[in-house]
PDB file of C-alpha atoms and ligand atoms in Angstrom:
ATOM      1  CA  UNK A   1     -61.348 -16.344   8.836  1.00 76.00           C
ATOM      2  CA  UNK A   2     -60.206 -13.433  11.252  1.00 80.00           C
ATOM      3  CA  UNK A   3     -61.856 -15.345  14.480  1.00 87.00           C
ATOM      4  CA  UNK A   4     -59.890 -18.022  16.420  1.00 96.00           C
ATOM      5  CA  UNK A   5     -60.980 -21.350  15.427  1.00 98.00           C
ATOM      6  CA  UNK A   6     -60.645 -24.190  18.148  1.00 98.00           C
ATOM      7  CA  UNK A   7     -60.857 -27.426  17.730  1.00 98.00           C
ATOM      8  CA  UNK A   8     -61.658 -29.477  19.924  1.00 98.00           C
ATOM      9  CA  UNK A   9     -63.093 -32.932  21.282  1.00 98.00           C
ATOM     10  CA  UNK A  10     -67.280 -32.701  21.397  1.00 98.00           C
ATOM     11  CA  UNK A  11     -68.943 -32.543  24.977  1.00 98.00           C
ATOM     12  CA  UNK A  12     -72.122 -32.734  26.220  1.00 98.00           C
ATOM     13  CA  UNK A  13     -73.474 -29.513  25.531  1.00 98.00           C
ATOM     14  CA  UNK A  14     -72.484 -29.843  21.957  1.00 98.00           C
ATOM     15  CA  UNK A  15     -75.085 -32.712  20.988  1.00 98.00           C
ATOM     16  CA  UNK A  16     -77.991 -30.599  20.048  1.00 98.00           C
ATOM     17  CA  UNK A  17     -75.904 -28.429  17.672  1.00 98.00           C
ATOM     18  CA  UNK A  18     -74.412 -31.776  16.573  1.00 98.00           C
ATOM     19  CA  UNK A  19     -77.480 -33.840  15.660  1.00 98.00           C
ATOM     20  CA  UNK A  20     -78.736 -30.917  13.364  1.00 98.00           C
ATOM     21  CA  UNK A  21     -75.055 -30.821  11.656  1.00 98.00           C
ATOM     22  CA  UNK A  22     -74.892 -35.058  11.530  1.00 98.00           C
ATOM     23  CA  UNK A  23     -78.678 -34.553   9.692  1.00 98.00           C
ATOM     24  CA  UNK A  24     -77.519 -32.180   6.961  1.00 98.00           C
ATOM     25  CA  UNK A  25     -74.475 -34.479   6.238  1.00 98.00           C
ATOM     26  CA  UNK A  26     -76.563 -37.558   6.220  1.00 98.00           C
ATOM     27  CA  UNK A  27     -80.327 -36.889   5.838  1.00 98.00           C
ATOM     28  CA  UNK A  28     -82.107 -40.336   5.983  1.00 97.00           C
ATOM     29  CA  UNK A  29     -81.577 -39.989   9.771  1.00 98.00           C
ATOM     30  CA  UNK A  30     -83.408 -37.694  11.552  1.00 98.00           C
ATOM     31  CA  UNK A  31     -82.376 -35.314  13.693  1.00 98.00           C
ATOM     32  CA  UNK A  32     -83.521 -36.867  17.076  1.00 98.00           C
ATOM     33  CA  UNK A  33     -81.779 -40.389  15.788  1.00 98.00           C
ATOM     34  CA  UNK A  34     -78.450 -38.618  15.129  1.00 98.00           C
ATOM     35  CA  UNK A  35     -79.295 -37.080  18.524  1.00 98.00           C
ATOM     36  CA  UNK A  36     -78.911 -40.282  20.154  1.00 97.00           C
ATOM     37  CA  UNK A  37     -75.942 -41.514  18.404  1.00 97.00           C
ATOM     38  CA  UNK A  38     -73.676 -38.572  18.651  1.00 97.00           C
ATOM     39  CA  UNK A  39     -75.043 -38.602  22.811  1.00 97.00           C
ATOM     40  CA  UNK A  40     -73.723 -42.198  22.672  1.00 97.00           C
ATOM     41  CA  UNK A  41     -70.416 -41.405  21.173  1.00 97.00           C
ATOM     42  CA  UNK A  42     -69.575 -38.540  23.452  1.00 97.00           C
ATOM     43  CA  UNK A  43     -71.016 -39.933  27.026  1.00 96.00           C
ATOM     44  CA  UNK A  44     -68.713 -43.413  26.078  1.00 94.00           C
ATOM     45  CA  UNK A  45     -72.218 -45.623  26.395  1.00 96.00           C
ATOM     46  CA  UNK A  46     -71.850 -46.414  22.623  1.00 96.00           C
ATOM     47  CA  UNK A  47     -71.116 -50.084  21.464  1.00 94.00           C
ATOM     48  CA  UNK A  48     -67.583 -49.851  19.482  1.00 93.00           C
ATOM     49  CA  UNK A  49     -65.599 -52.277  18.407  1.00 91.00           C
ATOM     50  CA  UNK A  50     -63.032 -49.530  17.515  1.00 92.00           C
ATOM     51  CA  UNK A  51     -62.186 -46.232  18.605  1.00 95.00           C
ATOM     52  CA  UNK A  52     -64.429 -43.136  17.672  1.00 97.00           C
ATOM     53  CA  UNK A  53     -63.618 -39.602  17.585  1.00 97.00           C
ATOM     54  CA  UNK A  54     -66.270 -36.478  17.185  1.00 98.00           C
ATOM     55  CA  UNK A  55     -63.975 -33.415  16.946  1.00 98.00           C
ATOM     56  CA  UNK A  56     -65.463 -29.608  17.093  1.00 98.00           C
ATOM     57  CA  UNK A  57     -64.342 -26.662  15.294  1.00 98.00           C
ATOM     58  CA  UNK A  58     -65.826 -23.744  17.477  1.00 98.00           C
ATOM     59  CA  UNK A  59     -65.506 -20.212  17.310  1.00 98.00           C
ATOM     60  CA  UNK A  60     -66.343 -17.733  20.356  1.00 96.00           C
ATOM     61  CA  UNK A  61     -68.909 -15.593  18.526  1.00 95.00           C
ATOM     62  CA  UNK A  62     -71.118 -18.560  17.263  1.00 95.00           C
ATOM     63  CA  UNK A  63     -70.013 -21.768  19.167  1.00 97.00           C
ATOM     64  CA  UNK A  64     -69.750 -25.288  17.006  1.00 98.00           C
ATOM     65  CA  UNK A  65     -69.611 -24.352  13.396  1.00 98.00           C
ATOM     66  CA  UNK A  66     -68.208 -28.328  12.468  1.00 98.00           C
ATOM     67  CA  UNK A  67     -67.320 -31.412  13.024  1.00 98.00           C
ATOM     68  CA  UNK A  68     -65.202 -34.456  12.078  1.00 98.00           C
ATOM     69  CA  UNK A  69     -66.065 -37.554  12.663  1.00 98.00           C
ATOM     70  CA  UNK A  70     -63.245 -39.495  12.546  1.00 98.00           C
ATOM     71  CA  UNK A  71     -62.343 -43.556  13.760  1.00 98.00           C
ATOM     72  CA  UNK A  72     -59.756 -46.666  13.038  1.00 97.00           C
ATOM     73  CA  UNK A  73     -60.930 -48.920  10.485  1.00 96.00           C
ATOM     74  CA  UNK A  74     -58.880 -52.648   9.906  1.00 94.00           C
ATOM     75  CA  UNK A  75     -58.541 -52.141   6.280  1.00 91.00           C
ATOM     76  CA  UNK A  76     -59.401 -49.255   3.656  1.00 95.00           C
ATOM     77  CA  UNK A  77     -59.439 -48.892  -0.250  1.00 93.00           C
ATOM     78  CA  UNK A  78     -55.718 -48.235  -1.134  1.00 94.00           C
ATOM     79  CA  UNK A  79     -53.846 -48.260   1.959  1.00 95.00           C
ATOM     80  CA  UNK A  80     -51.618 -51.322   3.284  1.00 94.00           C
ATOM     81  CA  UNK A  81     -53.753 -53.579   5.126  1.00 93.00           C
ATOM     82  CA  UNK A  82     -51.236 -54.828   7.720  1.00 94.00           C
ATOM     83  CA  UNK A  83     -52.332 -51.987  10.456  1.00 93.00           C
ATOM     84  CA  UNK A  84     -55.719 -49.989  11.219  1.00 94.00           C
ATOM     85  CA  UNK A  85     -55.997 -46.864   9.393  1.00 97.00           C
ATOM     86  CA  UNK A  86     -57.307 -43.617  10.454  1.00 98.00           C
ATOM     87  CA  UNK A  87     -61.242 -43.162   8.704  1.00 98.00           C
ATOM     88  CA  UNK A  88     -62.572 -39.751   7.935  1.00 98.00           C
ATOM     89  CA  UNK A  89     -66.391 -40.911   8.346  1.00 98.00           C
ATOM     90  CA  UNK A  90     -67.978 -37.378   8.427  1.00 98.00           C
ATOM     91  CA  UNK A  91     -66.805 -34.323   7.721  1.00 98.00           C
ATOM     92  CA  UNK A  92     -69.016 -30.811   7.646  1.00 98.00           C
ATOM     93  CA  UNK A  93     -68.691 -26.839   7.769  1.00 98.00           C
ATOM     94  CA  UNK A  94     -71.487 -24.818   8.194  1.00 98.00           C
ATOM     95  CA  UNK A  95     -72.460 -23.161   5.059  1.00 98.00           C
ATOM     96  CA  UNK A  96     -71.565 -19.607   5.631  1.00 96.00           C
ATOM     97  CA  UNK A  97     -68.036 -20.755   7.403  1.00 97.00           C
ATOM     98  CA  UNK A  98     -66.643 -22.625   4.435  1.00 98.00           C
ATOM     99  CA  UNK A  99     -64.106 -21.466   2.248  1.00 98.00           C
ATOM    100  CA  UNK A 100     -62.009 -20.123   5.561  1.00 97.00           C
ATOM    101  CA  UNK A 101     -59.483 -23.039   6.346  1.00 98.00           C
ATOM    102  CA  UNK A 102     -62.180 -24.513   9.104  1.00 98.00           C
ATOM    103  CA  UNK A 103     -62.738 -28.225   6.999  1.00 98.00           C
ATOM    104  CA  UNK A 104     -58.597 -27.973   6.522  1.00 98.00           C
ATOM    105  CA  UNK A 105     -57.890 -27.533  10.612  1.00 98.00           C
ATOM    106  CA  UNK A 106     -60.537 -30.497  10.678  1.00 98.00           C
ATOM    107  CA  UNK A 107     -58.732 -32.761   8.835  1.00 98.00           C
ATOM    108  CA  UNK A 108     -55.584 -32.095  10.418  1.00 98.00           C
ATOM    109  CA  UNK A 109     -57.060 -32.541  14.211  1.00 98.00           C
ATOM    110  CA  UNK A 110     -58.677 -36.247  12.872  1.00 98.00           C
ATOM    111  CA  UNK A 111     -55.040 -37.221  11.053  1.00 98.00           C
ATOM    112  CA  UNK A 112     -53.318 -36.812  14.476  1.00 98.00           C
ATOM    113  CA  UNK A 113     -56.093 -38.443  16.719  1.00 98.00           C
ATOM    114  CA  UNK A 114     -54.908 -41.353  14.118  1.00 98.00           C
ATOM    115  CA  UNK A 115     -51.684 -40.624  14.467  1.00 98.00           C
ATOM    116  CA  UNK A 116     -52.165 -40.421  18.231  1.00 97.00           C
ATOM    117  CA  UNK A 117     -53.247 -44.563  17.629  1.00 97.00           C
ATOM    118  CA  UNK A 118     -50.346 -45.155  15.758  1.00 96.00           C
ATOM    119  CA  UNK A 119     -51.532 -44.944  11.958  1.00 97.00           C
ATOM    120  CA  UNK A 120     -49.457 -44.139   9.634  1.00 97.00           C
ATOM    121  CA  UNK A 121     -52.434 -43.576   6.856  1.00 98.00           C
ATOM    122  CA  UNK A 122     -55.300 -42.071   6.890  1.00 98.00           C
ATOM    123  CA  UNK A 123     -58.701 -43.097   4.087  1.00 98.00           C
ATOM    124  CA  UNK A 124     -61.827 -40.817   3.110  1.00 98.00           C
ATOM    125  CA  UNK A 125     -64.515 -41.206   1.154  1.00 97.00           C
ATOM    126  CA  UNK A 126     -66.852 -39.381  -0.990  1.00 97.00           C
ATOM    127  CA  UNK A 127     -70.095 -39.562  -3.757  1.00 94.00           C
ATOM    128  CA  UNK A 128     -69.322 -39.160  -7.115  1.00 92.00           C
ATOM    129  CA  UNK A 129     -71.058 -36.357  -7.657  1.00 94.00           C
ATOM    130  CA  UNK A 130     -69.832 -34.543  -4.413  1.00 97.00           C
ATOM    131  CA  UNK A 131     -67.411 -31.992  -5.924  1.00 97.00           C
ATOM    132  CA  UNK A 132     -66.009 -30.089  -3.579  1.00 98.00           C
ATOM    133  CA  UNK A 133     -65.570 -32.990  -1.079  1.00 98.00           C
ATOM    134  CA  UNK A 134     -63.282 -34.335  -3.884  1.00 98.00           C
ATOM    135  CA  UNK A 135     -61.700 -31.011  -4.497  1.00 98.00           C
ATOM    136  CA  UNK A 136     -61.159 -30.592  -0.758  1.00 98.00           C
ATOM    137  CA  UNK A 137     -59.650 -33.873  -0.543  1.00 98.00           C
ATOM    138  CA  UNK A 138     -57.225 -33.183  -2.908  1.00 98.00           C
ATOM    139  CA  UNK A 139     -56.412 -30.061  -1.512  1.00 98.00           C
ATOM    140  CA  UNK A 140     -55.405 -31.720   1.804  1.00 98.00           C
ATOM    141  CA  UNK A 141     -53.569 -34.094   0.024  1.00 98.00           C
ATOM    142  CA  UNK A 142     -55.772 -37.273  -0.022  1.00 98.00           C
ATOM    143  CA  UNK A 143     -55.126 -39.058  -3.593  1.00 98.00           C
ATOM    144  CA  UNK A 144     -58.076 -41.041  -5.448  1.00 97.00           C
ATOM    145  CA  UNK A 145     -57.643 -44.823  -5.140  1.00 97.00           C
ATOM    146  CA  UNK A 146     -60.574 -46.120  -6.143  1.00 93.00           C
ATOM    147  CA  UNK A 147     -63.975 -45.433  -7.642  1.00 93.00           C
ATOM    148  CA  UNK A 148     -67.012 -47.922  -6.861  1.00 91.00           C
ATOM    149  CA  UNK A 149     -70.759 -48.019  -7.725  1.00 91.00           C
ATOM    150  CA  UNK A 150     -72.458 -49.438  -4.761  1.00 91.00           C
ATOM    151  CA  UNK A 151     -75.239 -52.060  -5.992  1.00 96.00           C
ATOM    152  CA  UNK A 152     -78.259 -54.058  -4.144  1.00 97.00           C
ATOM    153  CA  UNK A 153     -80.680 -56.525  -5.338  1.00 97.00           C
ATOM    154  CA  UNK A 154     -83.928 -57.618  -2.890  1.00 97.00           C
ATOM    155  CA  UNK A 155     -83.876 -61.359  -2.479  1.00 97.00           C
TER     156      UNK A 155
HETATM  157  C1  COA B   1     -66.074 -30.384   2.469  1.00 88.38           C
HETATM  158  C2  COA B   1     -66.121 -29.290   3.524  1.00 88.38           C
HETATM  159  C3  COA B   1     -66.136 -29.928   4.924  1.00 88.38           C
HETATM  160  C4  COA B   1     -64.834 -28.433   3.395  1.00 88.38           C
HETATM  161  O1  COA B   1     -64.834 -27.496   4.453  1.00 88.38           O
HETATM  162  P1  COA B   1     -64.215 -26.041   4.281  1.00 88.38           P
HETATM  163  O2  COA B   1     -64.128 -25.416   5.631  1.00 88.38           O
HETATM  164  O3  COA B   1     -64.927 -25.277   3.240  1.00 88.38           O
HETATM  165  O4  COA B   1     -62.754 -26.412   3.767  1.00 88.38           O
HETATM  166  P2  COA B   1     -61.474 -25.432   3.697  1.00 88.38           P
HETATM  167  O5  COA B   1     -61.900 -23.996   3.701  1.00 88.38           O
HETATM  168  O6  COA B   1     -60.522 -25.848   4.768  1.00 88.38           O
HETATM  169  O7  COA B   1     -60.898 -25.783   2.273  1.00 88.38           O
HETATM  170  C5  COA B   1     -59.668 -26.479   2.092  1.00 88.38           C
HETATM  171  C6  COA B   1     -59.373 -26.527   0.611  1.00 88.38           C
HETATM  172  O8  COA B   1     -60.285 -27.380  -0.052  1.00 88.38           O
HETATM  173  C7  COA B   1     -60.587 -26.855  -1.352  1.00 88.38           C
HETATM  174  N1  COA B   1     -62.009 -26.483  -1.421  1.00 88.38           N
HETATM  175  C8  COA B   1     -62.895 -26.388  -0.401  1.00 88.38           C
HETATM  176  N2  COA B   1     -64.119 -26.026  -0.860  1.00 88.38           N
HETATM  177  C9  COA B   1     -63.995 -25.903  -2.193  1.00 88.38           C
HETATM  178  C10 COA B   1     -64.898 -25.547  -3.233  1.00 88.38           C
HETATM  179  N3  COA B   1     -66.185 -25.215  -2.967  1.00 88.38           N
HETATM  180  N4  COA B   1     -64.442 -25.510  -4.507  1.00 88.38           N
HETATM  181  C11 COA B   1     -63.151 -25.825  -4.784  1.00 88.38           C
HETATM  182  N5  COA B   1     -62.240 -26.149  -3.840  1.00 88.38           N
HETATM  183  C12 COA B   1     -62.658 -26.203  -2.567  1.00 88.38           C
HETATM  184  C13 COA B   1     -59.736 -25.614  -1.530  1.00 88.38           C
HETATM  185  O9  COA B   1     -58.496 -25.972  -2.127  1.00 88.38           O
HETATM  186  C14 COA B   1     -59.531 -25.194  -0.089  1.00 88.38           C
HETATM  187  O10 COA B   1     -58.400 -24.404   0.112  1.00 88.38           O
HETATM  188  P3  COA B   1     -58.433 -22.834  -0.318  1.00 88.38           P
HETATM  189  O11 COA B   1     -59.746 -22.261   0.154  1.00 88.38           O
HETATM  190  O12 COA B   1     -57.238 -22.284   0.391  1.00 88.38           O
HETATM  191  O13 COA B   1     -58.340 -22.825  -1.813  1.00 88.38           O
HETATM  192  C15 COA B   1     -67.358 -28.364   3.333  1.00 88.38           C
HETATM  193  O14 COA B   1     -67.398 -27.939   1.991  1.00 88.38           O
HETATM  194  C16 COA B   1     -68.677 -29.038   3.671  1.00 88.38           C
HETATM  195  O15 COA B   1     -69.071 -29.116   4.837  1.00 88.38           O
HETATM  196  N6  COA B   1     -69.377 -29.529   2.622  1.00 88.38           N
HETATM  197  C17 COA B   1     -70.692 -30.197   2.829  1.00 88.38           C
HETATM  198  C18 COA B   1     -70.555 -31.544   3.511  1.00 88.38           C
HETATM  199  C19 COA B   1     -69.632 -32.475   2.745  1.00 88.38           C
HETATM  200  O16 COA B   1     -69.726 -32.627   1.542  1.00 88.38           O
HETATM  201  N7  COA B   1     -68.708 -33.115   3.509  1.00 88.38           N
HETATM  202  C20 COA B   1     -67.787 -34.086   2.946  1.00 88.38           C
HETATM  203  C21 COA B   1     -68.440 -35.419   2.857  1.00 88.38           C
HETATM  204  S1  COA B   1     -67.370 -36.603   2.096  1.00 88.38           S
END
């Protein structure tokens, strides 16, 4: 992409933008209920046991165009559970801004807000049949450790 990209930690004024963003990347929540959870991670009121991050890639002609949600998890699939590892829990580019290095400067802002906590790995996630998450993944260097099919049973 020819524009400056910034990225940057969300404020305030990003919410709105953000709750429509949080809904396409997980739809069972609704846009007002993402709303109130990305408020509560920004303004500090949210409950956390461990740190949470909510970067912003933003570009001067259209504003917030992404986000990374990233935070410390005790343990992850494939990495050394003696220290908290950096979690990529949400990750999304706006359609028409993908393909331009936006989800890579991502990535790399949410690796050193781990690093910044002293991780020294970072874990991911994605569905099966998500594709290019898995491609992207790759592409930034993440390796496949494991592959699970979730299960539930009502008692
Ligand atoms: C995953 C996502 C965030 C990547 O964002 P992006 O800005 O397009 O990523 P980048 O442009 O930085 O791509 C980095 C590399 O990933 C790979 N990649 C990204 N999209 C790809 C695609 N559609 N097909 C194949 N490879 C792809 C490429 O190697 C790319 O580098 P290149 O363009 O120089 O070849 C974006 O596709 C997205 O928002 N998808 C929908 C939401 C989602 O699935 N999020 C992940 C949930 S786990």
């Amino acid at each position: 992409m020819r524009e400056t990209v910034q990225i940057r930690a969300a404020r305030l004024e990003d919410c709105k933008r953000l709750a429509v963003m949080f809904h396409k990347l997980w739809p069972t929540g609704s846009i007002e209920e993402h709303g109130k959870e990305v408020r509560s991670l920004v303004d500090g009121t949210a409950k956390l046991t461990m740190p949470i991050g909510v970067l912003v890639a933003e570009i001067e002609r259209d504003g917030v165009i992404g986000f990374v949600e990233v935070d410390l998890r005790s343990h992850a699939d494939g990495c050394d559970p003696a220290q908290p590892v950096g979690y990529v829990e949400g990750w999304y580019v706006a359609e028409k801004y993908r393909r331009s290095g936006v989800g890579a400067k991502l990535i790399a802002a949410a690796e050193e807000w781990a690093r910044e906590f002293g991780c020294v790995e970072m874990g991911s996630d994605a569905v099966i049949e998500n594709d290019v998450s898995q491609r992207a993944h790759a592409a930034l260097g993440y390796e496949v450790v494991d592959r699970c099919v979730h299960f539930r049973k009502r008692l």
